[in-house]
Coordinates of C-alpha atoms in Angstrom, one line a residue:
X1 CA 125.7 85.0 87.0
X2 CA 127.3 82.1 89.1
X3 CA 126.5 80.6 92.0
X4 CA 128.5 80.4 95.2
X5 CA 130.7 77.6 93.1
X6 CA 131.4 79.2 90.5
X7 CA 128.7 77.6 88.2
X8 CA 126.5 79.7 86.0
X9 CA 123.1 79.6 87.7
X10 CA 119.8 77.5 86.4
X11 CA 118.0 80.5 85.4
X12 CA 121.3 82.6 83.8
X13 CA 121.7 79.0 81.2
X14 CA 118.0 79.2 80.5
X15 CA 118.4 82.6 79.7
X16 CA 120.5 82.1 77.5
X17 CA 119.1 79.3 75.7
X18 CA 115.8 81.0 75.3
X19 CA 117.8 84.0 73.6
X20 CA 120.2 82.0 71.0
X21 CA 118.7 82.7 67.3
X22 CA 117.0 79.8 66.3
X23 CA 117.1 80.5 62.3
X24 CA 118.4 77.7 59.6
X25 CA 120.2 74.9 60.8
X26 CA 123.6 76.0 61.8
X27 CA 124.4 74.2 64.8
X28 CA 127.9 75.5 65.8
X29 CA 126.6 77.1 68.6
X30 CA 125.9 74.0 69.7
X31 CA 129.7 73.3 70.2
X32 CA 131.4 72.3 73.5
X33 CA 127.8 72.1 75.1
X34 CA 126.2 69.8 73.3
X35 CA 128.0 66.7 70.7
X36 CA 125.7 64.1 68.2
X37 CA 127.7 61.6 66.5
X38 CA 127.7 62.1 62.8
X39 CA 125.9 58.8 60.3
X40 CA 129.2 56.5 59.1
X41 CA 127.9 57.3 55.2
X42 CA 128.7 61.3 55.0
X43 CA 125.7 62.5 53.4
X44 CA 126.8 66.0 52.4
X45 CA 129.3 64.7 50.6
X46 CA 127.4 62.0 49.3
X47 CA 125.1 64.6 47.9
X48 CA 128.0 66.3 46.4
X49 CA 129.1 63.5 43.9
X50 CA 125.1 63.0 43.1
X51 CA 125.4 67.1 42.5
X52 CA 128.2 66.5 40.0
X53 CA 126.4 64.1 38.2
X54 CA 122.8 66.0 37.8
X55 CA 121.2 68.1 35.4
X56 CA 118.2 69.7 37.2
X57 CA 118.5 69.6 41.0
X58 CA 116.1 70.2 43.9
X59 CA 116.2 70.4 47.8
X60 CA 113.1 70.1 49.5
X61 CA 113.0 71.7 53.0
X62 CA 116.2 73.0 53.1
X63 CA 115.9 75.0 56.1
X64 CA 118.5 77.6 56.1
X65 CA 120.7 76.3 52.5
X66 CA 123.3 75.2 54.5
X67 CA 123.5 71.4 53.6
X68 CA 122.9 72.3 49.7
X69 CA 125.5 74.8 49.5
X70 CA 128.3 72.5 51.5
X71 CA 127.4 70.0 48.5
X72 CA 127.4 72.6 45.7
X73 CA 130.7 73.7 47.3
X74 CA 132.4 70.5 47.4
X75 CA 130.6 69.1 43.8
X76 CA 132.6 68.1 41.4
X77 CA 130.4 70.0 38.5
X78 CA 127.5 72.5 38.9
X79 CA 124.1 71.2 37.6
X80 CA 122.4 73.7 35.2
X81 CA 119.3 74.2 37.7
X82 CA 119.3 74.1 40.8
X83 CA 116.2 75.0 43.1
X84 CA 115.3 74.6 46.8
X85 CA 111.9 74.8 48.7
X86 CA 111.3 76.0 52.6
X87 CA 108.6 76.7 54.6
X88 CA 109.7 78.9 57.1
X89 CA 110.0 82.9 56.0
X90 CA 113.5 83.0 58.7
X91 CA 115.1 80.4 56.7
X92 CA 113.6 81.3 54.0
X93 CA 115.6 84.8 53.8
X94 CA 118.3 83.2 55.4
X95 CA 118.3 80.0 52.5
X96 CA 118.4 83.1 49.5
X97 CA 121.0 85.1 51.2
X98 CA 123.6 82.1 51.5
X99 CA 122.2 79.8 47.9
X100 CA 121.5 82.7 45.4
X101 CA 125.1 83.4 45.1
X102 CA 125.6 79.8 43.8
X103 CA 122.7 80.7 41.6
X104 CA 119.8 78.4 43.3
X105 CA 116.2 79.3 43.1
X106 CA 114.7 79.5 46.7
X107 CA 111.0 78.9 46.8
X108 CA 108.8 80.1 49.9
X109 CA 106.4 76.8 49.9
X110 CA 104.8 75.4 52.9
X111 CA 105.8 71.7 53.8
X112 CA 102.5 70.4 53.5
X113 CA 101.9 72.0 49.8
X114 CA 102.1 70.7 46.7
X115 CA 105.5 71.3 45.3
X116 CA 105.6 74.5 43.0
X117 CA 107.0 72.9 40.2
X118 CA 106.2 70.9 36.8
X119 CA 105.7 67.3 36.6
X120 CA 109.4 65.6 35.5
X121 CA 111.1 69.4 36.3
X122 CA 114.3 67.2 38.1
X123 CA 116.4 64.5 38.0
X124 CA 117.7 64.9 41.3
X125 CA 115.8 65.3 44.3
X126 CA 117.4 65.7 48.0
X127 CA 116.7 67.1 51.4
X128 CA 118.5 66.5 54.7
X129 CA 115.6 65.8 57.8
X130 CA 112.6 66.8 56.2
X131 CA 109.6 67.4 58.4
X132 CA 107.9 64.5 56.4
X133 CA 108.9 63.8 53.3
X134 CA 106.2 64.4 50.6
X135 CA 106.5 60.8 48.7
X136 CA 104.0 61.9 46.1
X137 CA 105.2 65.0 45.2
X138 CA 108.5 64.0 45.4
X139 CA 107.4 61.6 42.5
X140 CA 106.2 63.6 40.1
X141 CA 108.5 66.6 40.3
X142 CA 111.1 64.0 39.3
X143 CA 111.4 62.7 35.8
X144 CA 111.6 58.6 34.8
X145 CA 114.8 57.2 36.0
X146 CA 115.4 60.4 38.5
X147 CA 116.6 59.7 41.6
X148 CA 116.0 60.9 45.7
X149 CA 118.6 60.9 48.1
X150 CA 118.3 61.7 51.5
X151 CA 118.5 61.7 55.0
X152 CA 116.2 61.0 57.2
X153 CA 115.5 61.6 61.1
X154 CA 114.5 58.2 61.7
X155 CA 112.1 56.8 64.7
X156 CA 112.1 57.7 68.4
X157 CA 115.1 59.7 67.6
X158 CA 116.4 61.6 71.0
X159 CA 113.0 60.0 72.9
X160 CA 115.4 60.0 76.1
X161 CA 114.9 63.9 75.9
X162 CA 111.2 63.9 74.5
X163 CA 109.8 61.3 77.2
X164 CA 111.8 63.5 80.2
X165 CA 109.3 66.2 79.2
X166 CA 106.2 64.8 77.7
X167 CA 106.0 61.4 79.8
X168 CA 106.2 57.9 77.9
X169 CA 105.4 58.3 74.6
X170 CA 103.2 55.6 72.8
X171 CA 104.4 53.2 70.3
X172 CA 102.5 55.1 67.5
X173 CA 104.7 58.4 67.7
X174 CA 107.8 56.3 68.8
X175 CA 107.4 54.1 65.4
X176 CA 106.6 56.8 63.2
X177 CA 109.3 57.4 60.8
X178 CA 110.5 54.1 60.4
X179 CA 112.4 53.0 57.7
X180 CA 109.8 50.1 56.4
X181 CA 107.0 53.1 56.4
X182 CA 109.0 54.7 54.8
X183 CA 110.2 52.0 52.0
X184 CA 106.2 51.4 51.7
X185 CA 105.0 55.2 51.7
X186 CA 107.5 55.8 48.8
X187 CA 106.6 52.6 46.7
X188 CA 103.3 53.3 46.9
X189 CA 104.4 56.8 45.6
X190 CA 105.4 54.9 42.4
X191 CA 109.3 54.7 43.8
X192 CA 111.5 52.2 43.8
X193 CA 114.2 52.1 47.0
X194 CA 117.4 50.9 46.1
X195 CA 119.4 51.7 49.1
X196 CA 118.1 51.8 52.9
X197 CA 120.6 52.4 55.8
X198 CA 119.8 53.1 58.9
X199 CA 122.2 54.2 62.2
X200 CA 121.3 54.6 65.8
X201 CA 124.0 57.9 67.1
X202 CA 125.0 59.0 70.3
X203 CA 123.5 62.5 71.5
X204 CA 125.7 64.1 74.8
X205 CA 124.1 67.6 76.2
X206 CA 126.2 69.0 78.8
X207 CA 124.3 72.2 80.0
X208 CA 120.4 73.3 80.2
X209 CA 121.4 76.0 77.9
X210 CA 122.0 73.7 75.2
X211 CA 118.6 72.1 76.0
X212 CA 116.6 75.0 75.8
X213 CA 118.3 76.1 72.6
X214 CA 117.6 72.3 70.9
X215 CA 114.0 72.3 71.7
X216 CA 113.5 75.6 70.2
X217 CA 115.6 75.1 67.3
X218 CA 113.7 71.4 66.8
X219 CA 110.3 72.4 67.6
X220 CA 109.0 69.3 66.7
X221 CA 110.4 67.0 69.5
X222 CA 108.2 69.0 72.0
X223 CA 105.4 71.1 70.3
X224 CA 104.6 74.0 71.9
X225 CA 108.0 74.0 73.6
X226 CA 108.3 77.4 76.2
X227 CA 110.7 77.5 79.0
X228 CA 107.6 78.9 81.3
X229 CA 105.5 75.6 80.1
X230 CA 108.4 73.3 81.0
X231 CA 109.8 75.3 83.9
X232 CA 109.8 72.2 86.8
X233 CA 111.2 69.7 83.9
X234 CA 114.2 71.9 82.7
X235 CA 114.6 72.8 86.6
X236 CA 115.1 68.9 87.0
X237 CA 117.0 68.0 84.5
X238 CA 119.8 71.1 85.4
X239 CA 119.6 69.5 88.7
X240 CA 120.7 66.1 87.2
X241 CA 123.1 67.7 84.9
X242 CA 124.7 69.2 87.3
X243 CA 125.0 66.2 89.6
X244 CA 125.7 63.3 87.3
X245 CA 127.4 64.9 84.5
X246 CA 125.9 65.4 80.8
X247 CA 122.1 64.0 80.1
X248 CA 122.5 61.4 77.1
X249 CA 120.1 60.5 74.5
X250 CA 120.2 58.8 71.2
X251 CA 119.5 60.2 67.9
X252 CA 118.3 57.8 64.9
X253 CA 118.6 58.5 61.1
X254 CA 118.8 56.6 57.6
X255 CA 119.8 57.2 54.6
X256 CA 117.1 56.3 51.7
X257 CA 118.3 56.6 48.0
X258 CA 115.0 56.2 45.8
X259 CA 114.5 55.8 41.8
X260 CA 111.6 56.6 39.9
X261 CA 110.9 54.1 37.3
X262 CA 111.3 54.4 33.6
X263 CA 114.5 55.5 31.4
X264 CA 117.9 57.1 32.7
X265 CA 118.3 60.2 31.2
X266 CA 121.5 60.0 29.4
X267 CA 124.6 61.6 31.8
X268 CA 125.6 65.3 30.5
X269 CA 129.2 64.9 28.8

């Protein structure tokens, strides 16, 4: 529906939004209504060259497979094993359907349980925006000298959108996730970080459509997200979409390469 401008109405963009499948993290439906600049480093294909290098390989919360299998698709060699964990039963289906083809092992395993593998099972450990990353797990699933690359959503990211809904945040939640925790959480894990990078990115949403369909997708910027809970706030910002043009935010994330100490396992030929 439109309105006497032309303009699709308020409640025919929530609509929408509410409907969009929210499963793995696919955002091209996300194009032309919404645009996040992209980290200068190129982490999928960053991960790809590690990829090439590896023996044993694991992603950690890999939502839907789709980072893993862009970096198994552009690596220059296949590792021999290569396994993936997710919490989530969606993605979880979604994460075997698009991985086992490249012959990756996807694990159902909740994000806040001990990973379902061997101590010293990898040499390679990665995972794009984990909830939290499990720095003592991630430890002893990987073998002396293995290495974890990631990236990370980094603090306060998009709090322009969070604080529009949930009020001014404190600094505890805005500092959470920063990259010194981090460097300290994952020393204290028995890891050594060897590279820390860290980038604040632009985040543009043009429509309340787009809105809707990021805080459902990203449940953790507003828990317990509903468009009845938030009805006044999305109502709002429509209003000052519609009138100044799109809502901006800014998104924060860091790359953190990690090695656990002890011998390098010699490179396959």
């Amino acid at each position: 529906m439109t309105d006497r401008t032309g303009r699709r109405t308020f409640e025919d963009l929530v609509a929408e939004g509410a409907s969009v499948p929210t499963g793995g993290w696919d955002f091209s439906w996300f194009e032309g209504r919404a645009h996040e600049a992209r980290p200068s480093w190129g982490y999928a294909m960053r991960t790809a060259e590690r990829l090439g290098r590896a023996d044993a390989v694991l992603d950690i919360q890999t939502g839907g497979g789709e980072a893993l299998d862009f970096a198994l698709a552009h690596a220059p060699r296949q590792p021999r094993l290569a396994a993936a964990t997710e919490g989530w039963p969606p993605n979880v289906a979604k994460a075997t359907a698009l991985l086992r083809p490249r012959g990756v092992t996807v694990v159902a395993s909740p994000e806040d349980a001990p990973l379902p593998f061997a101590d010293g099972a990898f040499d390679l450990v990665v995972s794009r925006h984990p909830v939290e990353a499990p720095w003592a797990e991630i430890a002893r699933v990987l073998e002396h000298g293995g290495a974890y690359f990631a990236q990370h959503v980094g603090p306060g990211s998009v709090h322009e959108l969070v604080e529009h809904f949930l009020g001014a945040q404190p600094d505890e939640r805005r500092s959470a996730r920063h990259p010194d925790r981090e460097r300290r959480a994952a020393g204290a894990a028995g890891l050594e970080v060897v590279d820390l990078r860290a980038e604040r990115l632009r985040v543009e949403f043009h429509d309340i459509a787009a809105v809707v369909h990021f805080l459902r997708k990203v449940i953790w910027m507003v828990p317990g997200f509903t468009v009845e809970a938030y009805l006044p706030q999305l109502r709002a910002l429509h209003e000052r979409i519609e009138r100044e043009g799109a809502f901006v935010a800014h998104s924060t994330r860091h790359l953190l390469h990690a090695r656990k100490s002890g011998a390098v396992r010699t490179p396959r030929p």
